[in-house]
Amino acid sequence: MNVHRVAATASKEWREIVRDRLFLALTFLVPTSLMLVVGYGLSLDVEDIPLAIVDRDGTNLSREYAHRFIDSRYFDFKGYALDRHALPLLLADNKVRAAIIIPENFQKELMAGRPIVVQTLIDGTLPSRAQTTKGYVLAMNTAFTSEMLAMFISKKRGIPLGQAARSLRPVKFEARYLYNQSMRSDWALAPRLIMVILMMTPPFYTALGIVREKERGSIYNIYSSTVSRFEFLVGKLIPYVGISSANAVILWLIATQLFGAPFKGSLLFFIPATLLYIICTTGLGLVVSVMVRTQVAAMVVTFIVTVIPSMLYSGVIVPISSLSETAQVTAHALPAMYYTNIIVGAFMKGVGLRELWPDVLVLAIYATVLLTLGYRMFHKRPST
Amino acid sequence: MDEAAMVNASQGLGVTTVESQEFTNATLESADSKPVAQVSKFRKTYGRTVAVDGIDLEIQRGEIYGLIGPDGAGKSSLMKAVAGVLTYDSGTLDVFGVRVDSEQSSEAIKDRIGLMPQGLGLNLYADLSIEENVDFFGQIRLIPKGVLQERKDRLLGMTRLDKFRDRPMKNLSGGMKQKLGLVCCLVHHPQLVILDEPTTGVDPVSRRDFWSILAQLLREEQITALVSTAYMDEATRFHHAALLFDGKVLARGEPDEIAALVPGRIVQAKAEPQAKAFALVKETFPQSEAVGPWLRVFVDDADDEQATTAVTSSMEEFRPQEIHVAEPDLEDVFIALLRRRGLTDDDHSASLVGNADSVSDGDGLAIEANNLVRAFGSFKAVDGVSFEVKPGEIFGLLGANGAGKTTVIKMLTGLLPPTAGTGRVAGADMRRAGQAIKERIGYMSQAFSLYQDLTVVENIRLYAGIYGLSRRMTRDRTDWIIDMAGLAGRGSDLSGSLPMGLRQRLAIGCALVHSPQVLFLDEPTSGVDPIGRRRLWDIIFDLSRNSGVAVMVTTHYMSESEHCDHIAMMYAGRVFADASPSELKTSLREESGQLLEVTTDKPLAALDVLQSGGFDGVSLFGKRIHLLAPDPSKAEQQVRAALGKKDVGVLSVSEQPLTMEDVFVNRVLALEKADEGKQ
């Protein structure tokens, strides 16, 4: 390998990138805007659910029950509805997503120690949101019921309210969320987005960069010269790895500074691991580019091989363990999952090479295989 | 006897190799007898398509070897394989004595070759400056900095690109891109340069400039060149050439030898009415064409007298008013070769009756431009252009790249409003009636006019639909187009699968679907083989003469411009000449003189002597030198005297007829000189 030839190729490529203002702008704008748009847009938290209540009882107790929901940050109270017939319209218009109907004689029946049914209507068009809503309603209803019960027992037995409440719950539930105490989904999402974006963008740049030369015909300068295949590919890839590395830094800053995601790990581990991942995805672009002839084909193929694995099989949306068995096999065969482990470990758990070395090793194998494959398939004397 | 074999035989006997030997010696001190490249039984296929089918070639050190043929003849495949950048199926290929048969072995020759692939400037980097482009090519060849600087200065100086070193490649003119491409593939001092159609898409001035620079560079750097071209008239630039057609060699040898393969004469005759006389002549002589007011007829195996008599008698009662006899040029020979071997495509002669509804009302002009101006910012792309085209006329618009031709056409077709001036096309005002113009004209461009994934009939129906033809009209016009273009039986073929010539005929048919009165043809014959080109001109001739269609055409083939009734030549946004081809030639002869052709035993030395000897228009064509002389006999004495002093043996000096290329190149060069003088 001759360093001068590599340098000549790399510097030519770099100048072309810098002079092509649109391409240059896109290489930096696309990752940043993806991060911002998806980061702000794709919040999986369910809060401020628009809610209506029909209070057919109109007593102290029914109002107290209603206020449990009205005062909660999970619900956005839109107002009392006069009767249940108004509700389907409100739900159909998306004005409310949930409605609670407190029946007549709510207070009377409860005071008499008889159970009563409170009906809840939930918009079921989005199952995950409906499930979460149901969970909130159920939790608040349980709390209200047990308080009622405690009050009843303390009155009957003449014991203090606190003691009565405790006796009702012999096993008390306590949960502490590790790594993300407040369960903020943007903290969880931002680092994973870095993974997605660094999966998608480097192959695009690389594939376009190489296929552009093929499409125009300038690749014949390389074919007909003494530059070796290896020198050409190394020189060609360096600028793109550089740009993607710069993007990684920008994305890291957005995640930690703008979204406030905690970074608990060591940069000394995270930086080389990220670089390895970038080389790996750049290698993916190389393999795509040796197989196709036109830039349009390069874009389509790159989109298919990067976006789907990075979104579906990486654990961003659905945890790997919840995937079907075949999907789990697919996930293990793709690099996205391993870097997700690394990035989640480094950001939220503060772990390093000692814990994550298997993932790093898999990425290294990936990078080697992809680059070797690309090199093997690239010929200076093709048949067409 | 097989013609190709004949050439081989004559080469083998050494009949005409004296001169080329001499040439080689002049070019190279250490003349090596081993060929630079040797190709034998070479075959290349792409899937089921056979691109090259058993070709043998031998390229000698120091020569310019030409591959001549239309698109799809197999030139590019052969050249890429020689450069070691394309595999081949069978046969052998030796370059510098290295058997090129694998990726590894091909690497061994790459330090000694330079390749300029097809496509103007496509192998260069658009966003890099001239200097950066050259630097890149130098750096990947590991040329030491100092040496690179020195070579770069010299090459850029020689190609007169040194003033524009910092200009990005994308902002260069076609001619400049082509010269930069040449510099880039020569910067590492290769022994063999492979140039694939370096002159395609370049105007004649830049083309002539390119050939003279190439000749000078090859001489000074002692380089061998393998060059391909689609322009037959460029064959004179080569020392040896091979005519390729359909993946096979039709003929090979020195250009003179190839021309001598088909004995015969070209008879040019003027007779009235031309169309009727032409129909009669065509019956006896299949290889004849109408060129402007002339009929041009190839007569096989005849001397001057026999040819004249034969053509005159074939015209029956239309006695020619004027008649000349000339030697056939290479294009005539190429066609004659194909004809004799039965390789011309179907002899279905185009019958054009039926376009009668397009005969215009007869009143007024078909195209009228008055002082048209089009400015882009402060730059005037078109600056006060005026001309007139009558119904039934063929009008040619010629100019170098960037002279403003395309802008004029865009204004006339209603695509671009003029900044100032007025114009009428087919009776419609171009300032106001853009839509009416579009309905009354037909337009065909070389670049994009057919949908390749549609069949022949589907394409015609599409155009008929666009122009809102009724169902009956569509059926009639479809039949007419298929008949006119000779596409009978191919109606359901995909248009992308048709050969180039047929495709262009279909395209012209689609442009005529609504029987327009005015037809615009933008480089209609680019990349079409000579036979296809002639068929296309037959159609154009017939449309204009028999249907009264006014045809406006642009072309880079100067020989084709002779077909036009009158020609406007453009330079820097202005029309500087508007006359018939023969008038243009006459006026050049009056101003600058007759064309003299000088052949010597040392052409390159002679070129130096004549260029520094104060002669006008000195240019090298292979082994011959052309120059312009107001007084031919006096000039001949001067030439002989000047060359005699330098010990150059003069073989012959003869007067030659001026061509349209001579007119164009000399006029434009004079204008360029005047411009430089002003600055």
PDB file of C-alpha atoms in Angstrom, chain A residues 159-356:
ATOM      1  CA  ILE A 159     -58.665   1.872  64.834  1.00  0.00           C
ATOM      2  CA  PRO A 160     -56.729   4.769  63.283  1.00  0.00           C
ATOM      3  CA  LEU A 161     -56.980   5.189  59.583  1.00  0.00           C
ATOM      4  CA  GLY A 162     -53.277   4.583  58.925  1.00  0.00           C
ATOM      5  CA  GLN A 163     -53.309   1.260  60.722  1.00  0.00           C
ATOM      6  CA  ALA A 164     -56.413   0.192  58.871  1.00  0.00           C
ATOM      7  CA  ALA A 165     -54.816   1.044  55.559  1.00  0.00           C
ATOM      8  CA  ARG A 166     -51.672  -0.923  56.379  1.00  0.00           C
ATOM      9  CA  SER A 167     -53.658  -3.974  57.442  1.00  0.00           C
ATOM     10  CA  LEU A 168     -55.330  -3.961  54.084  1.00  0.00           C
ATOM     11  CA  ARG A 169     -52.051  -4.387  52.251  1.00  0.00           C
ATOM     12  CA  PRO A 170     -49.985  -7.055  53.927  1.00  0.00           C
ATOM     13  CA  VAL A 171     -47.604  -7.229  50.963  1.00  0.00           C
ATOM     14  CA  LYS A 172     -46.582  -3.784  49.894  1.00  0.00           C
ATOM     15  CA  PHE A 173     -45.288  -3.286  46.379  1.00  0.00           C
ATOM     16  CA  GLU A 174     -42.199  -1.181  45.887  1.00  0.00           C
ATOM     17  CA  ALA A 175     -40.356  -0.601  42.597  1.00  0.00           C
ATOM     18  CA  ARG A 176     -37.202   1.380  41.832  1.00  0.00           C
ATOM     19  CA  TYR A 177     -36.336   2.004  38.243  1.00  0.00           C
ATOM     20  CA  LEU A 178     -32.638   1.585  37.668  1.00  0.00           C
ATOM     21  CA  TYR A 179     -30.616   3.583  35.086  1.00  0.00           C
ATOM     22  CA  ASN A 180     -33.603   5.785  34.230  1.00  0.00           C
ATOM     23  CA  GLN A 181     -35.198   6.675  37.528  1.00  0.00           C
ATOM     24  CA  SER A 182     -37.892   8.902  36.173  1.00  0.00           C
ATOM     25  CA  MET A 183     -38.660   6.508  33.288  1.00  0.00           C
ATOM     26  CA  ARG A 184     -38.260   9.236  30.704  1.00  0.00           C
ATOM     27  CA  SER A 185     -38.583   7.787  27.270  1.00  0.00           C
ATOM     28  CA  ASP A 186     -36.590  10.554  25.580  1.00  0.00           C
ATOM     29  CA  TRP A 187     -33.605   9.573  27.699  1.00  0.00           C
ATOM     30  CA  ALA A 188     -34.015   6.062  26.543  1.00  0.00           C
ATOM     31  CA  LEU A 189     -34.689   6.993  22.935  1.00  0.00           C
ATOM     32  CA  ALA A 190     -31.976   9.557  22.237  1.00  0.00           C
ATOM     33  CA  PRO A 191     -28.996   7.169  22.572  1.00  0.00           C
ATOM     34  CA  ARG A 192     -30.785   4.519  20.532  1.00  0.00           C
ATOM     35  CA  LEU A 193     -31.426   7.084  17.826  1.00  0.00           C
ATOM     36  CA  ILE A 194     -27.692   7.596  17.521  1.00  0.00           C
ATOM     37  CA  MET A 195     -27.521   3.902  16.702  1.00  0.00           C
ATOM     38  CA  VAL A 196     -30.286   4.164  14.100  1.00  0.00           C
ATOM     39  CA  ILE A 197     -28.828   7.235  12.400  1.00  0.00           C
ATOM     40  CA  LEU A 198     -25.302   5.861  12.315  1.00  0.00           C
ATOM     41  CA  MET A 199     -26.731   2.726  10.771  1.00  0.00           C
ATOM     42  CA  MET A 200     -28.539   4.590   8.024  1.00  0.00           C
ATOM     43  CA  THR A 201     -26.359   7.505   6.962  1.00  0.00           C
ATOM     44  CA  PRO A 202     -22.784   6.193   6.500  1.00  0.00           C
ATOM     45  CA  PRO A 203     -23.816   3.518   3.971  1.00  0.00           C
ATOM     46  CA  PHE A 204     -25.703   6.173   2.020  1.00  0.00           C
ATOM     47  CA  TYR A 205     -22.685   8.459   1.704  1.00  0.00           C
ATOM     48  CA  THR A 206     -20.361   5.627   0.817  1.00  0.00           C
ATOM     49  CA  ALA A 207     -22.641   3.961  -1.697  1.00  0.00           C
ATOM     50  CA  LEU A 208     -23.416   7.267  -3.399  1.00  0.00           C
ATOM     51  CA  GLY A 209     -19.753   8.279  -3.411  1.00  0.00           C
ATOM     52  CA  ILE A 210     -18.583   5.136  -5.168  1.00  0.00           C
ATOM     53  CA  VAL A 211     -21.564   4.624  -7.443  1.00  0.00           C
ATOM     54  CA  ARG A 212     -21.352   8.250  -8.568  1.00  0.00           C
ATOM     55  CA  GLU A 213     -17.933   7.504 -10.046  1.00  0.00           C
ATOM     56  CA  LYS A 214     -19.259   4.382 -11.703  1.00  0.00           C
ATOM     57  CA  GLU A 215     -22.244   6.180 -13.144  1.00  0.00           C
ATOM     58  CA  ARG A 216     -20.213   9.071 -14.551  1.00  0.00           C
ATOM     59  CA  GLY A 217     -17.351   6.933 -15.796  1.00  0.00           C
ATOM     60  CA  SER A 218     -14.576   8.498 -13.733  1.00  0.00           C
ATOM     61  CA  ILE A 219     -14.070   5.079 -12.164  1.00  0.00           C
ATOM     62  CA  TYR A 220     -12.124   4.264 -15.340  1.00  0.00           C
ATOM     63  CA  ASN A 221      -9.399   6.611 -14.129  1.00  0.00           C
ATOM     64  CA  ILE A 222      -8.939   4.225 -11.242  1.00  0.00           C
ATOM     65  CA  TYR A 223      -9.335   1.076 -13.326  1.00  0.00           C
ATOM     66  CA  SER A 224      -6.739   2.205 -15.828  1.00  0.00           C
ATOM     67  CA  SER A 225      -4.210   3.521 -13.326  1.00  0.00           C
ATOM     68  CA  THR A 226      -1.689   1.897 -11.037  1.00  0.00           C
ATOM     69  CA  VAL A 227      -3.745   2.581  -7.914  1.00  0.00           C
ATOM     70  CA  SER A 228      -4.438  -0.739  -6.238  1.00  0.00           C
ATOM     71  CA  ARG A 229      -7.954  -1.741  -5.280  1.00  0.00           C
ATOM     72  CA  PHE A 230      -7.055  -1.507  -1.616  1.00  0.00           C
ATOM     73  CA  GLU A 231      -5.519   1.949  -1.909  1.00  0.00           C
ATOM     74  CA  PHE A 232      -8.518   3.241  -3.785  1.00  0.00           C
ATOM     75  CA  LEU A 233     -11.066   1.864  -1.335  1.00  0.00           C
ATOM     76  CA  VAL A 234      -9.185   3.059   1.729  1.00  0.00           C
ATOM     77  CA  GLY A 235      -8.734   6.529   0.237  1.00  0.00           C
ATOM     78  CA  LYS A 236     -12.346   6.612  -0.824  1.00  0.00           C
ATOM     79  CA  LEU A 237     -13.739   5.538   2.544  1.00  0.00           C
ATOM     80  CA  ILE A 238     -11.620   7.740   4.815  1.00  0.00           C
ATOM     81  CA  PRO A 239     -13.545  10.975   4.156  1.00  0.00           C
ATOM     82  CA  TYR A 240     -16.880   9.272   4.683  1.00  0.00           C
ATOM     83  CA  VAL A 241     -15.791   7.653   7.938  1.00  0.00           C
ATOM     84  CA  GLY A 242     -14.556  11.119   8.969  1.00  0.00           C
ATOM     85  CA  ILE A 243     -17.877  12.780   8.208  1.00  0.00           C
ATOM     86  CA  SER A 244     -19.807  10.083  10.038  1.00  0.00           C
ATOM     87  CA  SER A 245     -17.502  10.430  13.041  1.00  0.00           C
ATOM     88  CA  ALA A 246     -18.164  14.167  13.123  1.00  0.00           C
ATOM     89  CA  ASN A 247     -21.861  13.383  12.955  1.00  0.00           C
ATOM     90  CA  ALA A 248     -21.494  10.957  15.855  1.00  0.00           C
ATOM     91  CA  VAL A 249     -20.053  13.771  17.970  1.00  0.00           C
ATOM     92  CA  ILE A 250     -22.907  16.108  17.018  1.00  0.00           C
ATOM     93  CA  LEU A 251     -25.500  13.442  17.786  1.00  0.00           C
ATOM     94  CA  TRP A 252     -23.867  12.683  21.127  1.00  0.00           C
ATOM     95  CA  LEU A 253     -24.037  16.372  22.031  1.00  0.00           C
ATOM     96  CA  ILE A 254     -27.713  16.589  21.047  1.00  0.00           C
ATOM     97  CA  ALA A 255     -28.532  13.509  23.105  1.00  0.00           C
ATOM     98  CA  THR A 256     -26.730  14.663  26.218  1.00  0.00           C
ATOM     99  CA  GLN A 257     -27.219  18.423  26.061  1.00  0.00           C
ATOM    100  CA  LEU A 258     -30.573  18.902  24.355  1.00  0.00           C
ATOM    101  CA  PHE A 259     -32.423  15.806  25.483  1.00  0.00           C
ATOM    102  CA  GLY A 260     -30.531  15.705  28.732  1.00  0.00           C
ATOM    103  CA  ALA A 261     -29.807  12.001  28.486  1.00  0.00           C
ATOM    104  CA  PRO A 262     -27.270  10.929  31.079  1.00  0.00           C
ATOM    105  CA  PHE A 263     -23.930   9.620  29.854  1.00  0.00           C
ATOM    106  CA  LYS A 264     -22.555   7.499  32.627  1.00  0.00           C
ATOM    107  CA  GLY A 265     -19.943   5.471  30.779  1.00  0.00           C
ATOM    108  CA  SER A 266     -16.416   6.196  29.662  1.00  0.00           C
ATOM    109  CA  LEU A 267     -15.705   8.085  26.453  1.00  0.00           C
ATOM    110  CA  LEU A 268     -12.475   6.136  26.189  1.00  0.00           C
ATOM    111  CA  PHE A 269     -14.574   3.046  25.595  1.00  0.00           C
ATOM    112  CA  PHE A 270     -17.448   4.658  23.750  1.00  0.00           C
ATOM    113  CA  ILE A 271     -15.441   6.544  21.103  1.00  0.00           C
ATOM    114  CA  PRO A 272     -13.496   3.568  19.706  1.00  0.00           C
ATOM    115  CA  ALA A 273     -16.607   1.379  19.874  1.00  0.00           C
ATOM    116  CA  THR A 274     -18.580   3.970  17.906  1.00  0.00           C
ATOM    117  CA  LEU A 275     -15.811   4.305  15.355  1.00  0.00           C
ATOM    118  CA  LEU A 276     -15.879   0.551  14.896  1.00  0.00           C
ATOM    119  CA  TYR A 277     -19.617   0.684  14.355  1.00  0.00           C
ATOM    120  CA  ILE A 278     -19.216   3.464  11.755  1.00  0.00           C
ATOM    121  CA  ILE A 279     -16.575   1.445   9.901  1.00  0.00           C
ATOM    122  CA  CYS A 280     -18.957  -1.477  10.006  1.00  0.00           C
ATOM    123  CA  THR A 281     -21.883   0.448   8.497  1.00  0.00           C
ATOM    124  CA  THR A 282     -19.579   2.155   5.991  1.00  0.00           C
ATOM    125  CA  GLY A 283     -18.530  -1.328   4.928  1.00  0.00           C
ATOM    126  CA  LEU A 284     -22.184  -2.127   4.376  1.00  0.00           C
ATOM    127  CA  GLY A 285     -22.331   0.828   1.967  1.00  0.00           C
ATOM    128  CA  LEU A 286     -19.248  -0.466   0.193  1.00  0.00           C
ATOM    129  CA  VAL A 287     -20.831  -3.862  -0.391  1.00  0.00           C
ATOM    130  CA  VAL A 288     -23.987  -2.232  -1.723  1.00  0.00           C
ATOM    131  CA  SER A 289     -21.988   0.025  -4.030  1.00  0.00           C
ATOM    132  CA  VAL A 290     -20.058  -2.776  -5.700  1.00  0.00           C
ATOM    133  CA  MET A 291     -23.293  -4.581  -6.480  1.00  0.00           C
ATOM    134  CA  VAL A 292     -25.311  -1.792  -8.112  1.00  0.00           C
ATOM    135  CA  ARG A 293     -24.649   0.495 -11.074  1.00  0.00           C
ATOM    136  CA  THR A 294     -26.790   3.556 -10.516  1.00  0.00           C
ATOM    137  CA  GLN A 295     -27.155   6.024  -7.671  1.00  0.00           C
ATOM    138  CA  VAL A 296     -30.900   5.455  -7.532  1.00  0.00           C
ATOM    139  CA  ALA A 297     -30.424   1.726  -7.085  1.00  0.00           C
ATOM    140  CA  ALA A 298     -27.775   2.421  -4.450  1.00  0.00           C
ATOM    141  CA  MET A 299     -30.214   4.552  -2.492  1.00  0.00           C
ATOM    142  CA  VAL A 300     -33.051   2.060  -2.624  1.00  0.00           C
ATOM    143  CA  VAL A 301     -30.905  -0.914  -1.660  1.00  0.00           C
ATOM    144  CA  THR A 302     -29.191   0.998   1.132  1.00  0.00           C
ATOM    145  CA  PHE A 303     -32.554   2.104   2.485  1.00  0.00           C
ATOM    146  CA  ILE A 304     -33.830  -1.457   2.591  1.00  0.00           C
ATOM    147  CA  VAL A 305     -30.759  -2.993   4.178  1.00  0.00           C
ATOM    148  CA  THR A 306     -30.299  -0.283   6.796  1.00  0.00           C
ATOM    149  CA  VAL A 307     -33.598   1.242   7.868  1.00  0.00           C
ATOM    150  CA  ILE A 308     -35.533  -1.936   8.482  1.00  0.00           C
ATOM    151  CA  PRO A 309     -32.918  -3.744  10.565  1.00  0.00           C
ATOM    152  CA  SER A 310     -32.082  -0.634  12.534  1.00  0.00           C
ATOM    153  CA  MET A 311     -35.695   0.093  13.388  1.00  0.00           C
ATOM    154  CA  LEU A 312     -37.184  -3.356  13.788  1.00  0.00           C
ATOM    155  CA  TYR A 313     -34.413  -5.681  14.853  1.00  0.00           C
ATOM    156  CA  SER A 314     -32.397  -3.459  17.155  1.00  0.00           C
ATOM    157  CA  GLY A 315     -34.654  -3.165  20.177  1.00  0.00           C
ATOM    158  CA  VAL A 316     -35.491   0.495  19.630  1.00  0.00           C
ATOM    159  CA  ILE A 317     -39.238   0.033  19.419  1.00  0.00           C
ATOM    160  CA  VAL A 318     -39.827  -3.517  20.584  1.00  0.00           C
ATOM    161  CA  PRO A 319     -37.387  -5.221  22.952  1.00  0.00           C
ATOM    162  CA  ILE A 320     -35.499  -8.078  21.281  1.00  0.00           C
ATOM    163  CA  SER A 321     -36.772 -10.503  23.934  1.00  0.00           C
ATOM    164  CA  SER A 322     -40.358  -9.728  22.931  1.00  0.00           C
ATOM    165  CA  LEU A 323     -39.764 -10.487  19.255  1.00  0.00           C
ATOM    166  CA  SER A 324     -40.893 -13.723  17.699  1.00  0.00           C
ATOM    167  CA  GLU A 325     -38.312 -16.486  17.604  1.00  0.00           C
ATOM    168  CA  THR A 326     -37.380 -16.023  13.952  1.00  0.00           C
ATOM    169  CA  ALA A 327     -37.210 -12.285  14.411  1.00  0.00           C
ATOM    170  CA  GLN A 328     -34.869 -12.831  17.330  1.00  0.00           C
ATOM    171  CA  VAL A 329     -32.573 -14.878  15.138  1.00  0.00           C
ATOM    172  CA  THR A 330     -32.631 -12.092  12.559  1.00  0.00           C
ATOM    173  CA  ALA A 331     -31.844  -9.529  15.229  1.00  0.00           C
ATOM    174  CA  HIS A 332     -28.832 -11.518  16.388  1.00  0.00           C
ATOM    175  CA  ALA A 333     -27.583 -11.759  12.818  1.00  0.00           C
ATOM    176  CA  LEU A 334     -27.549  -7.975  12.331  1.00  0.00           C
ATOM    177  CA  PRO A 335     -25.086  -5.497  13.794  1.00  0.00           C
ATOM    178  CA  ALA A 336     -27.657  -2.999  15.069  1.00  0.00           C
ATOM    179  CA  MET A 337     -28.505  -4.983  18.183  1.00  0.00           C
ATOM    180  CA  TYR A 338     -24.903  -5.195  19.345  1.00  0.00           C
ATOM    181  CA  TYR A 339     -24.305  -1.501  19.069  1.00  0.00           C
ATOM    182  CA  THR A 340     -27.600  -0.891  20.885  1.00  0.00           C
ATOM    183  CA  ASN A 341     -26.189  -2.911  23.772  1.00  0.00           C
ATOM    184  CA  ILE A 342     -23.040  -0.829  23.670  1.00  0.00           C
ATOM    185  CA  ILE A 343     -24.773   2.532  23.491  1.00  0.00           C
ATOM    186  CA  VAL A 344     -27.347   1.732  26.172  1.00  0.00           C
ATOM    187  CA  GLY A 345     -24.582   0.362  28.366  1.00  0.00           C
ATOM    188  CA  ALA A 346     -22.386   3.391  27.905  1.00  0.00           C
ATOM    189  CA  PHE A 347     -25.111   5.978  28.292  1.00  0.00           C
ATOM    190  CA  MET A 348     -27.376   4.636  30.985  1.00  0.00           C
ATOM    191  CA  LYS A 349     -25.591   1.863  32.791  1.00  0.00           C
ATOM    192  CA  GLY A 350     -22.089   3.231  32.810  1.00  0.00           C
ATOM    193  CA  VAL A 351     -20.549  -0.083  31.849  1.00  0.00           C
ATOM    194  CA  GLY A 352     -17.523  -0.547  29.603  1.00  0.00           C
ATOM    195  CA  LEU A 353     -15.385  -3.026  27.746  1.00  0.00           C
ATOM    196  CA  ARG A 354     -15.337  -5.491  30.620  1.00  0.00           C
ATOM    197  CA  GLU A 355     -19.074  -6.091  30.310  1.00  0.00           C
ATOM    198  CA  LEU A 356     -19.573  -5.348  26.627  1.00  0.00           C
TER     199      LEU A 356
END
